[in-house]
PDB file of C-alpha atoms in Angstrom:
ATOM      1  CA  MET Z  34      81.757  75.200 102.757  1.00 36.00           C
ATOM      2  CA  THR Z  35      83.074  73.172 105.028  1.00 39.00           C
ATOM      3  CA  LYS Z  36      87.253  73.329 104.803  1.00 42.00           C
ATOM      4  CA  ARG Z  37      88.351  69.812 104.506  1.00 42.00           C
ATOM      5  CA  GLN Z  38      90.951  68.846 106.855  1.00 43.00           C
ATOM      6  CA  GLY Z  39      94.471  69.625 105.754  1.00 44.00           C
ATOM      7  CA  ALA Z  40      93.059  71.693 102.520  1.00 43.00           C
ATOM      8  CA  PRO Z  41      95.207  75.103 102.079  1.00 47.00           C
ATOM      9  CA  PRO Z  42      93.996  78.294 104.075  1.00 57.00           C
ATOM     10  CA  VAL Z  43      91.236  80.508 101.932  1.00 74.00           C
ATOM     11  CA  ARG Z  44      93.369  83.098 100.391  1.00 86.00           C
ATOM     12  CA  ARG Z  45      91.696  86.238  98.481  1.00 89.00           C
ATOM     13  CA  ALA Z  46      93.063  89.551  97.131  1.00 91.00           C
ATOM     14  CA  ILE Z  47      91.812  92.976  98.024  1.00 91.00           C
ATOM     15  CA  VAL Z  48      92.385  95.681  95.905  1.00 89.00           C
ATOM     16  CA  SER Z  49      92.038  99.215  96.248  1.00 85.00           C
ATOM     17  CA  GLY Z  50      91.856 101.039  92.666  1.00 80.00           C
ATOM     18  CA  SER Z  51      95.305 102.275  92.921  1.00 82.00           C
ATOM     19  CA  THR Z  52      96.477 102.502  89.271  1.00 83.00           C
ATOM     20  CA  PHE Z  53     100.003 101.259  90.524  1.00 85.00           C
ATOM     21  CA  GLU Z  54      98.226  97.904  91.522  1.00 87.00           C
ATOM     22  CA  GLU Z  55      97.052  97.608  87.969  1.00 86.00           C
ATOM     23  CA  ARG Z  56      99.844  98.543  86.105  1.00 90.00           C
ATOM     24  CA  ILE Z  57     102.393  96.711  88.329  1.00 92.00           C
ATOM     25  CA  GLY Z  58     100.176  93.707  89.106  1.00 93.00           C
ATOM     26  CA  TYR Z  59      99.676  93.292  92.765  1.00 92.00           C
ATOM     27  CA  ALA Z  60      97.003  93.971  95.408  1.00 92.00           C
ATOM     28  CA  ARG Z  61      96.717  96.151  97.959  1.00 93.00           C
ATOM     29  CA  ALA Z  62      96.110  93.364 100.386  1.00 94.00           C
ATOM     30  CA  VAL Z  63      96.100  89.216 100.670  1.00 95.00           C
ATOM     31  CA  VAL Z  64      93.983  87.457 102.925  1.00 93.00           C
ATOM     32  CA  ASP Z  65      95.773  84.131 103.636  1.00 92.00           C
ATOM     33  CA  GLY Z  66      93.621  82.348 106.077  1.00 88.00           C
ATOM     34  CA  ASP Z  67      93.798  84.089 109.367  1.00 90.00           C
ATOM     35  CA  ARG Z  68      96.574  85.944 108.164  1.00 94.00           C
ATOM     36  CA  VAL Z  69      96.367  89.431 106.341  1.00 96.00           C
ATOM     37  CA  HIS Z  70      99.269  91.021 104.272  1.00 97.00           C
ATOM     38  CA  VAL Z  71      99.134  94.665 103.372  1.00 97.00           C
ATOM     39  CA  SER Z  72     101.098  95.595 100.671  1.00 96.00           C
ATOM     40  CA  GLY Z  73     103.643  98.940 100.900  1.00 95.00           C
ATOM     41  CA  THR Z  74     101.116 101.623 100.842  1.00 95.00           C
ATOM     42  CA  THR Z  75     102.086 105.398 100.001  1.00 95.00           C
ATOM     43  CA  GLY Z  76     100.099 108.521 101.073  1.00 96.00           C
ATOM     44  CA  PHE Z  77      98.030 108.780  97.858  1.00 94.00           C
ATOM     45  CA  ASP Z  78      94.370 109.623  97.810  1.00 93.00           C
ATOM     46  CA  TYR Z  79      93.328 106.686  95.468  1.00 86.00           C
ATOM     47  CA  ALA Z  80      89.966 108.120  94.522  1.00 86.00           C
ATOM     48  CA  SER Z  81      91.945 111.181  92.779  1.00 89.00           C
ATOM     49  CA  MET Z  82      95.321 109.838  92.449  1.00 88.00           C
ATOM     50  CA  THR Z  83      96.969 112.974  94.101  1.00 94.00           C
ATOM     51  CA  ILE Z  84      99.374 112.975  96.958  1.00 96.00           C
ATOM     52  CA  SER Z  85     100.338 115.814  99.523  1.00 97.00           C
ATOM     53  CA  GLY Z  86     103.748 117.172  99.619  1.00 96.00           C
ATOM     54  CA  ASP Z  87     103.687 117.148 103.355  1.00 98.00           C
ATOM     55  CA  VAL Z  88     105.321 113.578 105.119  1.00 98.00           C
ATOM     56  CA  VAL Z  89     102.963 113.615 108.103  1.00 98.00           C
ATOM     57  CA  GLU Z  90     100.013 114.403 106.030  1.00 98.00           C
ATOM     58  CA  GLN Z  91     101.360 111.200 103.679  1.00 98.00           C
ATOM     59  CA  ALA Z  92     101.800 109.321 106.433  1.00 98.00           C
ATOM     60  CA  GLU Z  93      98.212 109.973 107.908  1.00 98.00           C
ATOM     61  CA  GLN Z  94      97.001 108.947 104.221  1.00 97.00           C
ATOM     62  CA  CYS Z  95      98.909 106.032 104.409  1.00 97.00           C
ATOM     63  CA  LEU Z  96      97.168 104.882 107.410  1.00 97.00           C
ATOM     64  CA  ARG Z  97      93.759 105.697 105.951  1.00 96.00           C
ATOM     65  CA  ASN Z  98      94.481 103.493 102.931  1.00 95.00           C
ATOM     66  CA  ILE Z  99      95.818 100.372 105.209  1.00 96.00           C
ATOM     67  CA  GLY Z 100      92.873 101.046 107.560  1.00 94.00           C
ATOM     68  CA  ALA Z 101      90.239 100.558 104.577  1.00 93.00           C
ATOM     69  CA  ALA Z 102      92.289  97.224 103.476  1.00 94.00           C
ATOM     70  CA  LEU Z 103      92.250  95.781 107.099  1.00 94.00           C
ATOM     71  CA  ALA Z 104      88.251  96.497 107.512  1.00 90.00           C
ATOM     72  CA  GLU Z 105      87.925  94.794 104.056  1.00 90.00           C
ATOM     73  CA  ALA Z 106      89.720  91.818 105.460  1.00 91.00           C
ATOM     74  CA  GLY Z 107      87.670  91.743 108.730  1.00 89.00           C
ATOM     75  CA  CYS Z 108      90.270  93.210 110.987  1.00 91.00           C
ATOM     76  CA  THR Z 109      91.746  96.609 112.098  1.00 91.00           C
ATOM     77  CA  PHE Z 110      94.713  98.351 113.652  1.00 93.00           C
ATOM     78  CA  ALA Z 111      94.230  96.571 116.655  1.00 89.00           C
ATOM     79  CA  ASP Z 112      95.251  93.136 114.630  1.00 92.00           C
ATOM     80  CA  VAL Z 113      98.411  94.097 113.345  1.00 96.00           C
ATOM     81  CA  VAL Z 114     101.623  92.421 114.355  1.00 96.00           C
ATOM     82  CA  ARG Z 115     104.212  93.737 112.472  1.00 98.00           C
ATOM     83  CA  VAL Z 116     104.825  97.074 110.518  1.00 98.00           C
ATOM     84  CA  ARG Z 117     107.809  98.446 108.177  1.00 98.00           C
ATOM     85  CA  TYR Z 118     108.146 102.307 107.713  1.00 98.00           C
ATOM     86  CA  LEU Z 119     110.037 103.143 104.265  1.00 98.00           C
ATOM     87  CA  LEU Z 120     111.273 106.544 104.001  1.00 98.00           C
ATOM     88  CA  PRO Z 121     113.706 108.356 101.510  1.00 98.00           C
ATOM     89  CA  ALA Z 122     115.042 110.755 103.956  1.00 97.00           C
ATOM     90  CA  ARG Z 123     115.593 109.451 107.790  1.00 97.00           C
ATOM     91  CA  GLU Z 124     114.998 113.075 108.971  1.00 98.00           C
ATOM     92  CA  ASP Z 125     111.082 112.879 107.677  1.00 98.00           C
ATOM     93  CA  PHE Z 126     110.454 109.784 110.185  1.00 98.00           C
ATOM     94  CA  GLU Z 127     110.513 111.658 113.390  1.00 98.00           C
ATOM     95  CA  PRO Z 128     107.695 114.350 112.483  1.00 98.00           C
ATOM     96  CA  CYS Z 129     105.705 111.252 111.769  1.00 98.00           C
ATOM     97  CA  TRP Z 130     106.141 109.686 115.208  1.00 98.00           C
ATOM     98  CA  PRO Z 131     102.814 111.777 116.750  1.00 97.00           C
ATOM     99  CA  VAL Z 132     100.776 110.004 113.866  1.00 97.00           C
ATOM    100  CA  LEU Z 133     102.248 106.777 114.172  1.00 97.00           C
ATOM    101  CA  ARG Z 134     101.682 106.454 117.720  1.00 97.00           C
ATOM    102  CA  ARG Z 135      98.124 107.365 117.646  1.00 95.00           C
ATOM    103  CA  THR Z 136      97.614 104.238 115.472  1.00 95.00           C
ATOM    104  CA  PHE Z 137      99.726 101.748 117.041  1.00 95.00           C
ATOM    105  CA  GLY Z 138     100.871 103.159 120.399  1.00 93.00           C
ATOM    106  CA  ARG Z 139      98.323 100.393 122.132  1.00 88.00           C
ATOM    107  CA  VAL Z 140      98.949  97.870 119.528  1.00 90.00           C
ATOM    108  CA  ARG Z 141     102.841  97.894 120.126  1.00 94.00           C
ATOM    109  CA  PRO Z 142     103.475  96.073 117.026  1.00 97.00           C
ATOM    110  CA  ALA Z 143     106.959  94.416 115.865  1.00 98.00           C
ATOM    111  CA  ALA Z 144     108.468  97.461 113.721  1.00 98.00           C
ATOM    112  CA  THR Z 145     111.298  98.290 111.295  1.00 98.00           C
ATOM    113  CA  MET Z 146     112.227 101.807 109.648  1.00 98.00           C
ATOM    114  CA  THR Z 147     114.677 101.611 106.622  1.00 98.00           C
ATOM    115  CA  VAL Z 148     115.873 104.510 104.609  1.00 98.00           C
ATOM    116  CA  CYS Z 149     115.374 103.761 100.817  1.00 97.00           C
ATOM    117  CA  GLY Z 150     114.576 105.258  97.628  1.00 96.00           C
ATOM    118  CA  LEU Z 151     110.578 104.898  96.633  1.00 96.00           C
ATOM    119  CA  ALA Z 152     109.150 104.152  93.258  1.00 91.00           C
ATOM    120  CA  ASP Z 153     108.006 108.092  92.801  1.00 92.00           C
ATOM    121  CA  GLU Z 154     110.059 111.093  93.970  1.00 95.00           C
ATOM    122  CA  ARG Z 155     106.532 112.294  95.522  1.00 96.00           C
ATOM    123  CA  MET Z 156     106.401 109.729  97.944  1.00 97.00           C
ATOM    124  CA  ARG Z 157     108.029 110.597 101.177  1.00 98.00           C
ATOM    125  CA  ILE Z 158     106.676 107.729 102.908  1.00 98.00           C
ATOM    126  CA  GLU Z 159     105.695 104.053 102.283  1.00 98.00           C
ATOM    127  CA  ILE Z 160     103.937 102.002 105.070  1.00 98.00           C
ATOM    128  CA  GLU Z 161     103.416  97.937 104.869  1.00 98.00           C
ATOM    129  CA  VAL Z 162     101.611  95.841 107.617  1.00 98.00           C
ATOM    130  CA  ASP Z 163     101.067  92.314 108.551  1.00 98.00           C
ATOM    131  CA  ALA Z 164      98.088  91.524 110.911  1.00 97.00           C
ATOM    132  CA  ARG Z 165      96.388  88.220 112.176  1.00 94.00           C
ATOM    133  CA  ARG Z 166      92.852  87.524 112.401  1.00 89.00           C
ATOM    134  CA  GLY Z 167      92.835  85.870 115.653  1.00 86.00           C
ATOM    135  CA  THR Z 168      89.994  85.036 118.232  1.00 87.00           C
ATOM    136  CA  VAL Z 169      89.012  88.226 120.287  1.00 84.00           C
ATOM    137  CA  GLU Z 170      88.268  88.168 124.092  1.00 77.00           C
ATOM    138  CA  ALA Z 171      86.685  90.589 125.811  1.00 76.00           C
ATOM    139  CA  GLY Z 172      87.897  92.060 128.968  1.00 72.00           C
ATOM    140  CA  ALA Z 173      90.688  93.940 130.257  1.00 66.00           C
ATOM    141  CA  GLY Z 174      93.373  94.830 128.062  1.00 69.00           C
ATOM    142  CA  SER Z 175      91.394  93.509 125.100  1.00 76.00           C
ATOM    143  CA  ALA Z 176      90.932  95.527 122.053  1.00 80.00           C
ATOM    144  CA  LEU Z 177      87.591  94.748 121.974  1.00 89.00           C
ATOM    145  CA  ARG Z 178      85.102  97.275 123.593  1.00 91.00           C
ATOM    146  CA  ILE Z 179      81.351  96.634 124.253  1.00 94.00           C
ATOM    147  CA  GLU Z 180      79.486  99.993 125.101  1.00 95.00           C
ATOM    148  CA  THR Z 181      76.072 100.854 125.786  1.00 96.00           C
ATOM    149  CA  VAL Z 182      74.441 103.028 122.982  1.00 97.00           C
ATOM    150  CA  ALA Z 183      74.193 106.627 124.596  1.00 94.00           C
ATOM    151  CA  GLY Z 184      73.760 109.602 122.232  1.00 94.00           C
ATOM    152  CA  ASP Z 185      72.520 110.071 118.284  1.00 95.00           C
ATOM    153  CA  ALA Z 186      76.206 108.790 116.962  1.00 97.00           C
ATOM    154  CA  MET Z 187      76.142 105.423 118.735  1.00 97.00           C
ATOM    155  CA  VAL Z 188      72.351 105.258 117.806  1.00 97.00           C
ATOM    156  CA  GLU Z 189      73.307 105.418 114.257  1.00 97.00           C
ATOM    157  CA  GLU Z 190      76.011 103.078 114.492  1.00 98.00           C
ATOM    158  CA  TRP Z 191      73.752 100.578 116.220  1.00 97.00           C
ATOM    159  CA  ARG Z 192      71.284 101.265 113.471  1.00 97.00           C
ATOM    160  CA  HIS Z 193      73.628 100.649 110.865  1.00 97.00           C
ATOM    161  CA  VAL Z 194      74.598  97.013 112.061  1.00 97.00           C
ATOM    162  CA  HIS Z 195      70.923  96.058 112.614  1.00 96.00           C
ATOM    163  CA  ASN Z 196      70.135  97.288 108.907  1.00 96.00           C
ATOM    164  CA  VAL Z 197      73.280  95.179 107.565  1.00 95.00           C
ATOM    165  CA  ILE Z 198      72.292  91.997 109.436  1.00 92.00           C
ATOM    166  CA  VAL Z 199      68.459  92.450 109.154  1.00 91.00           C
ATOM    167  CA  PRO Z 200      67.686  94.414 105.905  1.00 91.00           C
ATOM    168  CA  PRO Z 201      63.761  93.161 105.790  1.00 88.00           C
ATOM    169  CA  ALA Z 202      63.488  95.013 109.291  1.00 88.00           C
ATOM    170  CA  ALA Z 203      65.709  97.957 108.415  1.00 92.00           C
ATOM    171  CA  MET Z 204      65.089 100.886 111.042  1.00 94.00           C
ATOM    172  CA  THR Z 205      64.757 104.573 110.297  1.00 96.00           C
ATOM    173  CA  PRO Z 206      66.699 106.753 112.737  1.00 96.00           C
ATOM    174  CA  ASP Z 207      63.508 107.818 114.617  1.00 96.00           C
ATOM    175  CA  GLU Z 208      62.794 103.821 114.899  1.00 95.00           C
ATOM    176  CA  ALA Z 209      65.961 103.071 116.440  1.00 96.00           C
ATOM    177  CA  ARG Z 210      65.931 106.131 118.679  1.00 95.00           C
ATOM    178  CA  GLU Z 211      62.847 104.791 120.089  1.00 95.00           C
ATOM    179  CA  ARG Z 212      64.159 101.299 120.562  1.00 94.00           C
ATOM    180  CA  VAL Z 213      66.770 102.668 123.079  1.00 93.00           C
ATOM    181  CA  GLY Z 214      63.914 104.155 125.177  1.00 91.00           C
ATOM    182  CA  ARG Z 215      62.538 100.427 125.431  1.00 94.00           C
ATOM    183  CA  ASN Z 216      65.662  98.492 125.020  1.00 96.00           C
ATOM    184  CA  ARG Z 217      69.301  97.989 125.978  1.00 96.00           C
ATOM    185  CA  LEU Z 218      71.285  98.513 122.963  1.00 97.00           C
ATOM    186  CA  ALA Z 219      75.163  98.238 122.860  1.00 97.00           C
ATOM    187  CA  ASN Z 220      77.867  98.379 120.081  1.00 97.00           C
ATOM    188  CA  ALA Z 221      81.126  96.646 120.185  1.00 96.00           C
ATOM    189  CA  TYR Z 222      84.326  97.830 118.544  1.00 93.00           C
ATOM    190  CA  LEU Z 223      87.777  96.438 117.886  1.00 89.00           C
ATOM    191  CA  GLY Z 224      89.927  99.287 118.479  1.00 82.00           C
ATOM    192  CA  ASP Z 225      87.876 102.278 117.220  1.00 84.00           C
ATOM    193  CA  VAL Z 226      86.105 100.349 114.187  1.00 90.00           C
ATOM    194  CA  LEU Z 227      82.511  99.255 114.736  1.00 94.00           C
ATOM    195  CA  VAL Z 228      82.145  95.508 114.319  1.00 95.00           C
ATOM    196  CA  GLY Z 229      78.502  94.316 115.712  1.00 96.00           C
ATOM    197  CA  CYS Z 230      76.025  95.532 118.256  1.00 97.00           C
ATOM    198  CA  SER Z 231      73.410  93.719 120.614  1.00 97.00           C
ATOM    199  CA  THR Z 232      69.853  94.183 121.859  1.00 97.00           C
ATOM    200  CA  VAL Z 233      68.657  93.241 125.477  1.00 97.00           C
ATOM    201  CA  ARG Z 234      64.691  93.525 125.699  1.00 96.00           C
ATOM    202  CA  PRO Z 235      63.691  93.525 129.582  1.00 95.00           C
ATOM    203  CA  PRO Z 236      61.863  90.441 130.927  1.00 94.00           C
ATOM    204  CA  GLY Z 237      57.837  90.396 130.408  1.00 91.00           C
ATOM    205  CA  GLY Z 238      55.340  88.019 130.544  1.00 90.00           C
ATOM    206  CA  GLU Z 239      54.622  85.341 133.114  1.00 88.00           C
ATOM    207  CA  GLU Z 240      57.959  83.355 132.285  1.00 90.00           C
ATOM    208  CA  ARG Z 241      59.959  86.819 132.805  1.00 93.00           C
ATOM    209  CA  ALA Z 242      61.531  85.965 129.341  1.00 94.00           C
ATOM    210  CA  ALA Z 243      64.087  88.659 128.080  1.00 96.00           C
ATOM    211  CA  THR Z 244      65.173  88.662 124.721  1.00 96.00           C
ATOM    212  CA  VAL Z 245      69.093  88.746 123.741  1.00 97.00           C
ATOM    213  CA  ILE Z 246      70.371  89.546 120.454  1.00 96.00           C
ATOM    214  CA  ALA Z 247      73.890  89.666 119.140  1.00 96.00           C
ATOM    215  CA  ARG Z 248      75.003  90.595 115.893  1.00 95.00           C
ATOM    216  CA  THR Z 249      78.427  90.716 114.161  1.00 94.00           C
ATOM    217  CA  LEU Z 250      79.183  92.331 110.911  1.00 94.00           C
ATOM    218  CA  PRO Z 251      79.964  89.752 108.224  1.00 90.00           C
ATOM    219  CA  ALA Z 252      83.494  90.478 107.734  1.00 89.00           C
ATOM    220  CA  TYR Z 253      84.256  90.198 111.476  1.00 91.00           C
ATOM    221  CA  ARG Z 254      82.580  86.941 112.177  1.00 89.00           C
ATOM    222  CA  GLY Z 255      84.237  83.979 113.407  1.00 87.00           C
ATOM    223  CA  ARG Z 256      86.344  85.523 116.088  1.00 90.00           C
ATOM    224  CA  GLY Z 257      84.672  85.503 119.407  1.00 92.00           C
ATOM    225  CA  ILE Z 258      82.818  89.000 119.138  1.00 94.00           C
ATOM    226  CA  GLY Z 259      79.330  87.618 118.829  1.00 94.00           C
ATOM    227  CA  THR Z 260      80.172  85.267 121.701  1.00 94.00           C
ATOM    228  CA  ALA Z 261      81.274  88.173 123.745  1.00 94.00           C
ATOM    229  CA  LEU Z 262      78.203  90.452 122.549  1.00 95.00           C
ATOM    230  CA  TYR Z 263      76.017  87.560 123.528  1.00 95.00           C
ATOM    231  CA  GLU Z 264      77.694  86.901 126.770  1.00 95.00           C
ATOM    232  CA  GLU Z 265      77.537  90.713 128.133  1.00 95.00           C
ATOM    233  CA  GLY Z 266      73.966  90.535 126.769  1.00 96.00           C
ATOM    234  CA  LEU Z 267      73.073  87.439 128.767  1.00 95.00           C
ATOM    235  CA  ALA Z 268      74.696  88.843 131.855  1.00 95.00           C
ATOM    236  CA  HIS Z 269      72.541  92.087 131.902  1.00 95.00           C
ATOM    237  CA  ALA Z 270      69.500  89.834 131.014  1.00 95.00           C
ATOM    238  CA  ARG Z 271      70.411  88.094 134.672  1.00 93.00           C
ATOM    239  CA  VAL Z 272      70.778  91.361 136.120  1.00 94.00           C
ATOM    240  CA  LEU Z 273      67.217  92.566 135.152  1.00 94.00           C
ATOM    241  CA  GLY Z 274      65.781  89.194 136.771  1.00 94.00           C
ATOM    242  CA  ALA Z 275      65.132  87.268 133.536  1.00 95.00           C
ATOM    243  CA  GLY Z 276      63.471  83.941 134.203  1.00 93.00           C
ATOM    244  CA  ALA Z 277      64.138  82.415 130.827  1.00 94.00           C
ATOM    245  CA  VAL Z 278      66.105  84.035 127.585  1.00 96.00           C
ATOM    246  CA  GLU Z 279      64.933  84.153 124.134  1.00 95.00           C
ATOM    247  CA  THR Z 280      66.424  85.443 120.550  1.00 96.00           C
ATOM    248  CA  VAL Z 281      65.097  85.754 117.161  1.00 94.00           C
ATOM    249  CA  VAL Z 282      67.000  85.539 113.899  1.00 94.00           C
ATOM    250  CA  LEU Z 283      66.050  86.027 110.329  1.00 91.00           C
ATOM    251  CA  ALA Z 284      65.518  82.587 108.909  1.00 92.00           C
ATOM    252  CA  ALA Z 285      67.817  83.085 106.127  1.00 90.00           C
ATOM    253  CA  ASN Z 286      70.638  84.043 108.388  1.00 89.00           C
ATOM    254  CA  ALA Z 287      72.446  80.963 108.516  1.00 90.00           C
ATOM    255  CA  ASP Z 288      75.347  81.965 110.621  1.00 89.00           C
ATOM    256  CA  GLY Z 289      72.943  83.432 112.921  1.00 90.00           C
ATOM    257  CA  LEU Z 290      70.743  80.122 113.187  1.00 93.00           C
ATOM    258  CA  ARG Z 291      74.233  78.184 113.558  1.00 93.00           C
ATOM    259  CA  PHE Z 292      75.173  80.652 116.269  1.00 93.00           C
ATOM    260  CA  ALA Z 293      72.177  80.121 118.439  1.00 94.00           C
ATOM    261  CA  GLY Z 294      72.123  76.342 118.276  1.00 94.00           C
ATOM    262  CA  ALA Z 295      75.620  76.276 119.395  1.00 93.00           C
ATOM    263  CA  ARG Z 296      74.744  78.124 122.374  1.00 93.00           C
ATOM    264  CA  GLY Z 297      71.578  75.997 123.519  1.00 94.00           C
ATOM    265  CA  PHE Z 298      68.799  77.792 121.834  1.00 95.00           C
ATOM    266  CA  VAL Z 299      65.905  75.669 120.520  1.00 95.00           C
ATOM    267  CA  GLU Z 300      63.315  77.095 117.727  1.00 95.00           C
ATOM    268  CA  LYS Z 301      60.390  78.005 119.278  1.00 93.00           C
ATOM    269  CA  GLU Z 302      58.363  79.265 116.626  1.00 93.00           C
ATOM    270  CA  ARG Z 303      58.419  80.086 112.855  1.00 94.00           C
ATOM    271  CA  TYR Z 304      56.469  83.125 111.505  1.00 92.00           C
ATOM    272  CA  VAL Z 305      56.128  85.803 108.927  1.00 92.00           C
ATOM    273  CA  LEU Z 306      54.886  89.192 109.502  1.00 84.00           C
ATOM    274  CA  ASP Z 307      51.959  90.684 108.226  1.00 83.00           C
ATOM    275  CA  GLY Z 308      52.680  92.128 104.948  1.00 79.00           C
ATOM    276  CA  GLU Z 309      56.175  90.607 104.404  1.00 79.00           C
ATOM    277  CA  HIS Z 310      57.772  87.831 102.849  1.00 87.00           C
ATOM    278  CA  GLU Z 311      60.760  87.141 105.186  1.00 89.00           C
ATOM    279  CA  GLU Z 312      60.606  83.945 107.794  1.00 93.00           C
ATOM    280  CA  TRP Z 313      61.585  84.771 111.280  1.00 94.00           C
ATOM    281  CA  VAL Z 314      62.604  82.227 113.924  1.00 95.00           C
ATOM    282  CA  ASP Z 315      62.025  82.519 117.539  1.00 95.00           C
ATOM    283  CA  LEU Z 316      64.227  80.619 119.674  1.00 95.00           C
ATOM    284  CA  THR Z 317      64.566  79.775 123.468  1.00 95.00           C
ATOM    285  CA  LEU Z 318      67.312  78.888 125.718  1.00 92.00           C
ATOM    286  CA  SER Z 319      66.649  75.646 126.566  1.00 83.00           C
ATOM    287  CA  ALA Z 320      68.755  75.477 129.754  1.00 61.00           C
ATOM    288  CA  GLY Z 321      67.212  78.627 130.895  1.00 47.00           C
ATOM    289  CA  PRO Z 322      69.367  81.913 132.000  1.00 46.00           C
ATOM    290  CA  GLU Z 323      71.596  80.305 134.889  1.00 47.00           C
TER     291      GLU Z 323
END
């Protein structure tokens, strides 16, 4: 649905399964347009509703809980612009600094620490954050990293994104490892979070056509990540001497077709593979790779 001009931003709530959310009546996070507000979050493991007695372990669990909420909102700690720390005992704050620095040291959000009572005497720290889902730019200093796939762990990450985006062509681990030998595969990370992948098939045929495919996980679309993946893949295809550039999109992937069309790709062919039911679309870059 196209957002009407002047319409209010899309708002949705994210719940974690915490009994506190149900009993009190709040959400773990609220997405309001490009803003993400994460409620004060404590060190409970929400799956078991247990909590460590150690303040550093509580801080680590707070951040795991917040990270899960941010991921569901389509952002990461790299998008955090504001953090608030609430502790009953001021002497508990400094032992948590190394944990907090690992998460926010490069992000450098605005921050406040307040000494106050918390809702449960077992709670020794509570953390609240605000984030903004802005456009992500690649390049020096950016939180977005695009890295060539190397090693089984990265192959598995690439396979995960591929299978989420194109489930009719889901690959086994062996099939994904075979692709590494034939194509140039890359993964995209926002901070340390996997957000997309790409494939560049080397030039072939009389036209020396290379295939460039960029995939972004649904929660992270609309932020420029797909564009960065595509442009990085296109640059690699040029290095390989591509005379033409093609891509392929599952016909049911409306976002993918719109993305390709916006970058000058035009439809070349539609087909259904033998023994399958899903329709695929081959597209070619009308202006060539220049």
